[in-house]
Short mmCIF file of C-alpha atoms in Angstrom, two decimals:
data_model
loop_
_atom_site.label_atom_id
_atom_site.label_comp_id
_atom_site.label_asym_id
_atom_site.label_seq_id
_atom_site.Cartn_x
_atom_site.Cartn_y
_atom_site.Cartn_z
CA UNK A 1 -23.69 36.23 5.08
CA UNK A 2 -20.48 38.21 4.54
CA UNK A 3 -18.39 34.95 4.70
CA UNK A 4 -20.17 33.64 2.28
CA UNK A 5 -20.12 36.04 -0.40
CA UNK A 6 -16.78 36.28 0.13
CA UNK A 7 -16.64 32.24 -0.64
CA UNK A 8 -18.42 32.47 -3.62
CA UNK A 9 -16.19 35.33 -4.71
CA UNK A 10 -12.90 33.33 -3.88
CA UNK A 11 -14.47 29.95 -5.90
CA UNK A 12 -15.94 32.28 -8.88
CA UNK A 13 -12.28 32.80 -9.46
CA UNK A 14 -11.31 29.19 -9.51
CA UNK A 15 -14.54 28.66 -12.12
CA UNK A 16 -13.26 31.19 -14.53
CA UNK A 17 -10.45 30.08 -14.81
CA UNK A 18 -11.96 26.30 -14.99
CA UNK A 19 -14.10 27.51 -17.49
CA UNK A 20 -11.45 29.15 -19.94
CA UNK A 21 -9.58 25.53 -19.91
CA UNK A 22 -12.62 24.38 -20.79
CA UNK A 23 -13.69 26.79 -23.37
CA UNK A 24 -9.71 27.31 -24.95
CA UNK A 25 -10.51 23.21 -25.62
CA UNK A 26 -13.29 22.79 -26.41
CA UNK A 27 -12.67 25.67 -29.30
CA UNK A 28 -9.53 23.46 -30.44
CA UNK A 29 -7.20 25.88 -28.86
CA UNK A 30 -5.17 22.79 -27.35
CA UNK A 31 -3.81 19.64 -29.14
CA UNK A 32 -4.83 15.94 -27.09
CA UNK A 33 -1.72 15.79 -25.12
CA UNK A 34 -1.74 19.21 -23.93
CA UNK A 35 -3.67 18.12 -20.62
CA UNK A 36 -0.80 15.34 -20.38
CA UNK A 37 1.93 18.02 -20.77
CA UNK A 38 1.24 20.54 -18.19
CA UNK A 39 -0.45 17.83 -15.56
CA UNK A 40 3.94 16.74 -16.23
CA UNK A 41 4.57 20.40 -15.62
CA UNK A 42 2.04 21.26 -12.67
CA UNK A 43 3.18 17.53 -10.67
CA UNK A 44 6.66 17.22 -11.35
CA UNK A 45 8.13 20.66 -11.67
CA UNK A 46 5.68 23.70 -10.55
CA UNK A 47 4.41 22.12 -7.29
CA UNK A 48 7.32 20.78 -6.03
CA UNK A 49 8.86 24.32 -6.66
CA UNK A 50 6.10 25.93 -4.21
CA UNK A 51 5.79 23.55 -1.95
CA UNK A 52 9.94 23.87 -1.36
CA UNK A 53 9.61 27.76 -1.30
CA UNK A 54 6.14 27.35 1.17
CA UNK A 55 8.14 25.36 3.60
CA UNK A 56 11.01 27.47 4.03
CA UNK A 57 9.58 30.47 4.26
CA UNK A 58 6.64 29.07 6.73
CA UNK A 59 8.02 26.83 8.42
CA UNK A 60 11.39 27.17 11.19
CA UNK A 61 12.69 24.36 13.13
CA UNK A 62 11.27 25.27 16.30
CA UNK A 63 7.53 24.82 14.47
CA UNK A 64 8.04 21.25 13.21
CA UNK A 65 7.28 19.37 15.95
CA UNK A 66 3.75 21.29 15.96
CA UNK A 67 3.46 21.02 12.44
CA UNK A 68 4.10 16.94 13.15
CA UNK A 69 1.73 17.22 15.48
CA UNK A 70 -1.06 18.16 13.41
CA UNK A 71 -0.84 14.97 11.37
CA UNK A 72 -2.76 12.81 13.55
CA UNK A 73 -5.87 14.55 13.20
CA UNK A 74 -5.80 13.98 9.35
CA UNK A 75 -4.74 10.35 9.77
CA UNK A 76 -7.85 9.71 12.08
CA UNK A 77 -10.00 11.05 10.04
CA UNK A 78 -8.49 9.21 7.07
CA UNK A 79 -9.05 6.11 8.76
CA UNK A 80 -12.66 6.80 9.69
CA UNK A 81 -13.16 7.50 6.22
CA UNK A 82 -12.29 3.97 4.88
CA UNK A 83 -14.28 2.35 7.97
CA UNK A 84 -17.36 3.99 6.88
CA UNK A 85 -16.63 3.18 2.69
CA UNK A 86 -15.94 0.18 3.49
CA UNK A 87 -19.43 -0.36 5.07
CA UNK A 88 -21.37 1.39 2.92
CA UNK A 89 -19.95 -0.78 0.34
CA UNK A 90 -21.12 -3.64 2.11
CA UNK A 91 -24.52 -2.15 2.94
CA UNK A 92 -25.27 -0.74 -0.76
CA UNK A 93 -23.87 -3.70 -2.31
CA UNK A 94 -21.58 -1.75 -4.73
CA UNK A 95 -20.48 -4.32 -7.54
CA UNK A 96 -17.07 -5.50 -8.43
CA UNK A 97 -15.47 -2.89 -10.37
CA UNK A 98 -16.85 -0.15 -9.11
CA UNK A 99 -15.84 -1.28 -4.98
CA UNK A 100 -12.24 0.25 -4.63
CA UNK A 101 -12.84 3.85 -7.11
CA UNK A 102 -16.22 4.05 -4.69
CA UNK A 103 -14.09 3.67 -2.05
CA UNK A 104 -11.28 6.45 -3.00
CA UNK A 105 -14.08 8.42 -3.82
CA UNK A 106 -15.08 9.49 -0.63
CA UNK A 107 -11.76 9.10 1.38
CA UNK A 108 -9.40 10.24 -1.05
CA UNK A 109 -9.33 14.09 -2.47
CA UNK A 110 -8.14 16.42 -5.88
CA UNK A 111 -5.72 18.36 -3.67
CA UNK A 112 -3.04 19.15 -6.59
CA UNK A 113 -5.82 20.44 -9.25
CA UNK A 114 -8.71 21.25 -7.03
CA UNK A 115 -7.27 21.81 -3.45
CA UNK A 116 -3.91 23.82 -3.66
CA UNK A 117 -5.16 26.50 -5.94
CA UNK A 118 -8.97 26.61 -3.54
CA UNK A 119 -7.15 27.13 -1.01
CA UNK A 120 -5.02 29.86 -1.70
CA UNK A 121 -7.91 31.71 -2.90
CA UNK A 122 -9.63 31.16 -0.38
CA UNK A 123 -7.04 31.74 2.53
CA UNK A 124 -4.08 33.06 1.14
CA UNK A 125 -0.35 32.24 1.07
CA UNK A 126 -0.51 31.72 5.01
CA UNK A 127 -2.57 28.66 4.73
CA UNK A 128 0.12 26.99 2.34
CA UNK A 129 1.79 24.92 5.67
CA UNK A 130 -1.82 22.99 6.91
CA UNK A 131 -2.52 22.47 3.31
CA UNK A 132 0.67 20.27 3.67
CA UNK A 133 -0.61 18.37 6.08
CA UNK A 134 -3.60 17.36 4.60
CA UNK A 135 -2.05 16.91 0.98
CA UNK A 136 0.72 14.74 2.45
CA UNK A 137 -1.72 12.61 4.27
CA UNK A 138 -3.79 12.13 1.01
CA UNK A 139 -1.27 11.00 -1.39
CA UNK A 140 0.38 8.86 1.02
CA UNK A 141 -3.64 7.42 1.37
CA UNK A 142 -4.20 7.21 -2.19
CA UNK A 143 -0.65 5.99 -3.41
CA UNK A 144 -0.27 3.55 -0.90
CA UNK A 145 -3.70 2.48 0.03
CA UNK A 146 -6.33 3.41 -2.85
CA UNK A 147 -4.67 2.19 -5.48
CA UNK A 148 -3.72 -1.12 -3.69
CA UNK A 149 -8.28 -0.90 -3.71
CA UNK A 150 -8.64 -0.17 -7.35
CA UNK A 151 -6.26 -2.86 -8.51
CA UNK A 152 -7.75 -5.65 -6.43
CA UNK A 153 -11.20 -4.41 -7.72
CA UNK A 154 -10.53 -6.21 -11.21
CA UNK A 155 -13.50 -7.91 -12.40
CA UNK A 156 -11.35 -9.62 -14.79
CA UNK A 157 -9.86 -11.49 -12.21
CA UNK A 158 -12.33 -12.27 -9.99
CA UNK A 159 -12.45 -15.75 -10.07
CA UNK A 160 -8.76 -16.36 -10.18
CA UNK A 161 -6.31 -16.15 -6.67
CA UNK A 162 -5.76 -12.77 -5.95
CA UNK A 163 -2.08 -11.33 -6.93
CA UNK A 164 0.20 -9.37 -4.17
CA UNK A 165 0.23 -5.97 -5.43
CA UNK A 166 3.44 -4.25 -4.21
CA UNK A 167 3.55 -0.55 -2.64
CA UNK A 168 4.83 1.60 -5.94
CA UNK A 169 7.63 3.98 -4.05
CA UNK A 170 7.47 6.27 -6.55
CA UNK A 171 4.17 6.92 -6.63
CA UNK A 172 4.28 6.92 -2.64
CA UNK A 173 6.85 9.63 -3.13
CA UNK A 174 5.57 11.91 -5.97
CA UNK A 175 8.17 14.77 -6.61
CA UNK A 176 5.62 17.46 -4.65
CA UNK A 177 6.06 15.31 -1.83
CA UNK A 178 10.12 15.05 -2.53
CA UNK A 179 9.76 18.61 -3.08
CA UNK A 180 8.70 19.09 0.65
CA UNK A 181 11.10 16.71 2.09
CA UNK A 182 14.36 18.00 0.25
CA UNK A 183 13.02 21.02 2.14
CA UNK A 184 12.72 19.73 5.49
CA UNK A 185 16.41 18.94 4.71
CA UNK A 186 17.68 22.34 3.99
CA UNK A 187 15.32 23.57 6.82
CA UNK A 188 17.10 20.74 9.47
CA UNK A 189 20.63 22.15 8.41
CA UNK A 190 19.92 25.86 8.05
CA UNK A 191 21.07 27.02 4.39
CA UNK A 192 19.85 29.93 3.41
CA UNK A 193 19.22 29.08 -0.26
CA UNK A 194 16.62 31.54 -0.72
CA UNK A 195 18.50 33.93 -0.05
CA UNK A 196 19.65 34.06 -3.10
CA UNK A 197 17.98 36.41 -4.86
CA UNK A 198 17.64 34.50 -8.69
CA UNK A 199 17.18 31.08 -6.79
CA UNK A 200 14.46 32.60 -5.04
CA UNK A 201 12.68 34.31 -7.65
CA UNK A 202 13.33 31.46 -10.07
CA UNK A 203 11.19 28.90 -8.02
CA UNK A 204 8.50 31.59 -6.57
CA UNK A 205 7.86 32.01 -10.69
CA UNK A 206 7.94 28.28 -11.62
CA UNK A 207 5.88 27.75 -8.38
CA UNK A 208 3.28 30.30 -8.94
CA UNK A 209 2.21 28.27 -12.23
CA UNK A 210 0.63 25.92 -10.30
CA UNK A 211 -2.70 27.52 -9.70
CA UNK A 212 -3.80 28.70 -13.07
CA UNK A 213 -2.63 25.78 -14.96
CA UNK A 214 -4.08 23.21 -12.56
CA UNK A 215 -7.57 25.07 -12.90
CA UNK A 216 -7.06 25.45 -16.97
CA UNK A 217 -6.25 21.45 -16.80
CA UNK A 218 -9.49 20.73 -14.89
CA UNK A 219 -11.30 22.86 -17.49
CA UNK A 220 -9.46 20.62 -20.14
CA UNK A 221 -10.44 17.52 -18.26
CA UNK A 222 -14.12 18.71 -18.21
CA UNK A 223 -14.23 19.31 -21.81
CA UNK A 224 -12.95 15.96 -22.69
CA UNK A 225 -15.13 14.14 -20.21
CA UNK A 226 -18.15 15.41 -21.78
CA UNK A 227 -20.99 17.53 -19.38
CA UNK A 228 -23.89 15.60 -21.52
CA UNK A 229 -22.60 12.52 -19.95
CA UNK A 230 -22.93 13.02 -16.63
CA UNK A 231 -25.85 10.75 -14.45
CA UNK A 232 -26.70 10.44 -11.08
CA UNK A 233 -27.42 6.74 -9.98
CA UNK A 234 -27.45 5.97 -6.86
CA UNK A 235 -23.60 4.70 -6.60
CA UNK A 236 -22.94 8.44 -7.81
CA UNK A 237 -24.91 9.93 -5.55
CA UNK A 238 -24.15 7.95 -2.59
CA UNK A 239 -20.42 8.61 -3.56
CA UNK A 240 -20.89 12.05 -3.65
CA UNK A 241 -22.92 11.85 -0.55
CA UNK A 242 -19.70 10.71 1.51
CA UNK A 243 -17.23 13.11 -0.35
CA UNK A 244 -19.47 16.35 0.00
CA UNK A 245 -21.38 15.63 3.78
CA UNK A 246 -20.03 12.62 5.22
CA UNK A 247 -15.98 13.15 4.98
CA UNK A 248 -16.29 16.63 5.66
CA UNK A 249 -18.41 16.26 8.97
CA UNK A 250 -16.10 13.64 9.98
CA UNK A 251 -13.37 16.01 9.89
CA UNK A 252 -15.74 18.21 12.30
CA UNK A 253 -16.02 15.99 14.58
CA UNK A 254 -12.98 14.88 15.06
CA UNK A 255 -11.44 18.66 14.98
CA UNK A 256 -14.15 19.74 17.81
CA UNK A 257 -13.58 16.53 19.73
CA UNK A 258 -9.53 17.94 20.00
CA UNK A 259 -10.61 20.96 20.53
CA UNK A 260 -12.94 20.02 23.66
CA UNK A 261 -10.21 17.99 24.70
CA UNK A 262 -7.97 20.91 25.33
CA UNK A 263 -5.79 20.66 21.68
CA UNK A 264 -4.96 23.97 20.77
CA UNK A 265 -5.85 24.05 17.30
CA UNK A 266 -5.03 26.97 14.66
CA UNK A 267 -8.31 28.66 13.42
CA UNK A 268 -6.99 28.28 9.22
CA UNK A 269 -5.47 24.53 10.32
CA UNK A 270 -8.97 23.59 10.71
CA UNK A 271 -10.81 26.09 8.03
CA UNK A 272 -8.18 24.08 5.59
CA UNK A 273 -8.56 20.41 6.89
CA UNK A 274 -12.19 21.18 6.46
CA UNK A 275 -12.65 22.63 2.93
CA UNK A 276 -9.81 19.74 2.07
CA UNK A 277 -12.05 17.03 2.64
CA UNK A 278 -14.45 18.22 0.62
CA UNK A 279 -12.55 18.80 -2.43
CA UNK A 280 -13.18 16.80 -5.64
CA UNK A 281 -12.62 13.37 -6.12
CA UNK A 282 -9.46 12.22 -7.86
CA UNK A 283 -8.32 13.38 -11.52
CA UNK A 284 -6.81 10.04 -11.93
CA UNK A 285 -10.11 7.79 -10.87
CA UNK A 286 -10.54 6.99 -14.59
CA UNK A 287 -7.09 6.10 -15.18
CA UNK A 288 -6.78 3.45 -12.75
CA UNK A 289 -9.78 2.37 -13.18
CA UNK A 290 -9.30 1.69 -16.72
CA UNK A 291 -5.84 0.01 -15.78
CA UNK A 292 -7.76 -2.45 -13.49
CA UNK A 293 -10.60 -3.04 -15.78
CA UNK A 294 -13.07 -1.33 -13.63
CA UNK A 295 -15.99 0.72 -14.64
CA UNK A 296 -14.19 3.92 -16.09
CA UNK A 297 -17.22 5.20 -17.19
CA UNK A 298 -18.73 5.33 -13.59
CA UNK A 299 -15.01 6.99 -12.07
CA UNK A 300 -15.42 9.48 -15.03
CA UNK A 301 -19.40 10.50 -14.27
CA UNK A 302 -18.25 11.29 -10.72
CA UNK A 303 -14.85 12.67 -10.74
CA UNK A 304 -17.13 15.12 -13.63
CA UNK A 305 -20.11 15.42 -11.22
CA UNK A 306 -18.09 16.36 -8.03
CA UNK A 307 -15.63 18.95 -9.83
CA UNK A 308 -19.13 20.58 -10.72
CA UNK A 309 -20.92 20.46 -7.60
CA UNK A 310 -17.57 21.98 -5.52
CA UNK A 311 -18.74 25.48 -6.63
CA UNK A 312 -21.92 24.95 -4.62
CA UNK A 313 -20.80 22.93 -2.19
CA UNK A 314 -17.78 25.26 -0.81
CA UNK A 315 -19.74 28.57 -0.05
CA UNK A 316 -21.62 26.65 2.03
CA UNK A 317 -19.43 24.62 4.05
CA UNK A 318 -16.93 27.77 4.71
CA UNK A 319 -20.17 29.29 6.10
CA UNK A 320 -20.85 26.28 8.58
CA UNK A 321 -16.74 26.70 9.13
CA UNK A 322 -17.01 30.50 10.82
CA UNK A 323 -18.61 29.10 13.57
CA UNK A 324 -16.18 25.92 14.45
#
């Protein structure tokens, strides 16, 4: 039971803070596009910031090729994940509009808002190099491949020929993910940049913003979405069904199967792959779904629903975890 005390005491942290975004709002503390501003902030400046200081100071060239390594067990269970959306699609007969957010749903996770700062709290700094993993396996997933879903999901256009939608680069390569690779780079060819004390202390600062204003923006993002609004049909619940059990023990599987197998897995690689892929679903669901003409009031109700249901959800599965 002392595990999961602990969990609840590590996620009451993350709600707190949740909660004063929500309340600072919802009291008219911040204007309409101060969600807008600091998601800017937290995606483009803070993160990749951390990310570049987590790398070099976790990672050396001799633990790359593990660190490689670990990718495939993300990707597998990645690709499980869409197998089994994809039927359950099929077998619930999940309209148009709704198919390709249902879809990223339960494959695709909240790792900037929801994972990063979870994580931390709940394993510390040392986790920071397997939460790479997983978070550069899920945007490449969602950039590449869910959003490719969502915008051939348009009920507008379902009766005309369906358009080639070309892989966006830049979304592909979001400047957290840029942020890690320009670190590879000064990792591959050895310069000391941090080093320098004000370089080093100037991006630990700008980096350790991510946590608290990611948690205040899901607060904000709570507050505009409106708790009286949430529902649970049964596309919600079967949604939430496959983000909260089914993704989660597919990552279980697949982790003991390795392990079984003789793979050598770190005990916090797994704790993190595991609590990853049962993080929220995606902040952005609503956006793209509106940009495709989908139902953005059913991508809303569960991105709402899910955020909500973490805080139970986690203190549970890290106590299933201490025993993997």
């Amino acid at each position: 039971m002392g595990v999961f005390f602990t969990s609840i005491q590590s996620v009451l942290v993350v709600v707190l803070i949740m909660i004063l975004g929500y309340v600072l709002r919802k009291t008219g503390w911040f204007a309409d596009t101060f969600s807008k501003n600091i998601s800017k902030l937290i995606k483009n400046i803070a993160l990749p910031a951390s990310i570049f200081v987590a790398v070099l100071n976790k990672l050396t060239r001799d633990k790359l090729v593990g660190f490689s390594s670990y990718l495939i067990w993300g990707i597998i269970s990645v690709v499980i994940g869409y197998i089994i959306a994809f039927a359950l699609v099929k077998i619930m007969k999940i309209r148009v509009g709704r198919r390709g957010v249902f879809i990223n749903a339960i494959v695709n996770a909240n790792t900037i808002f929801i994972g990063l700062p979870l994580n931390l709290a709940l394993f510390g700094d040392n986790s920071m190099t397997y939460f790479l993993v997983y978070y550069i396996i899920n945007t490449v997933s969602t950039w590449a491949f869910g959003v490719f879903l969502i915008s051939n999901d348009d009920p507008t256009k379902k009766d005309q020929p369906k358009e080639h939608h070309k892989i966006n680069w830049k979304q592909v390569l979001p400047m957290p993910l840029v942020g890690f690779l320009v670190a590879l780079i000064f990792l591959l060819l050895n310069i000391p940049i941090l080093k320098v004390p004000f370089i080093s202390q100037t991006l630990s600062y700008v980096g350790g913003l991510v946590t608290p204003l990611s948690l205040i923006y899901i607060g904000i993002v709570l507050a505009d979405a409106g708790l009286k609004s949430i529902s649970f049909d049964r596309d919600t619940i079967v949604a939430l069904i496959g983000r909260f059990i089914l993704a989660p023990v597919v990552m279980i599987v697949i982790l003991m199967l390795a392990m079984h197998g003789g793979v050598s897995l770190p005990s916090m690689f797994n704790q993190t792959m595991i609590v990853q892929s049962a993080t929220p679903m995606l902040a952005v669901l609503p956006i793209l779904a509106a940009e495709a003409h989908g139902d953005v009031k059913y991508a809303t109700n569960i991105v709402t629903t899910s955020t909500i249901l973490f805080i139970v959800v986690i203190p549970i599965l890290m106590t299933i975890v201490q025993y993997i």
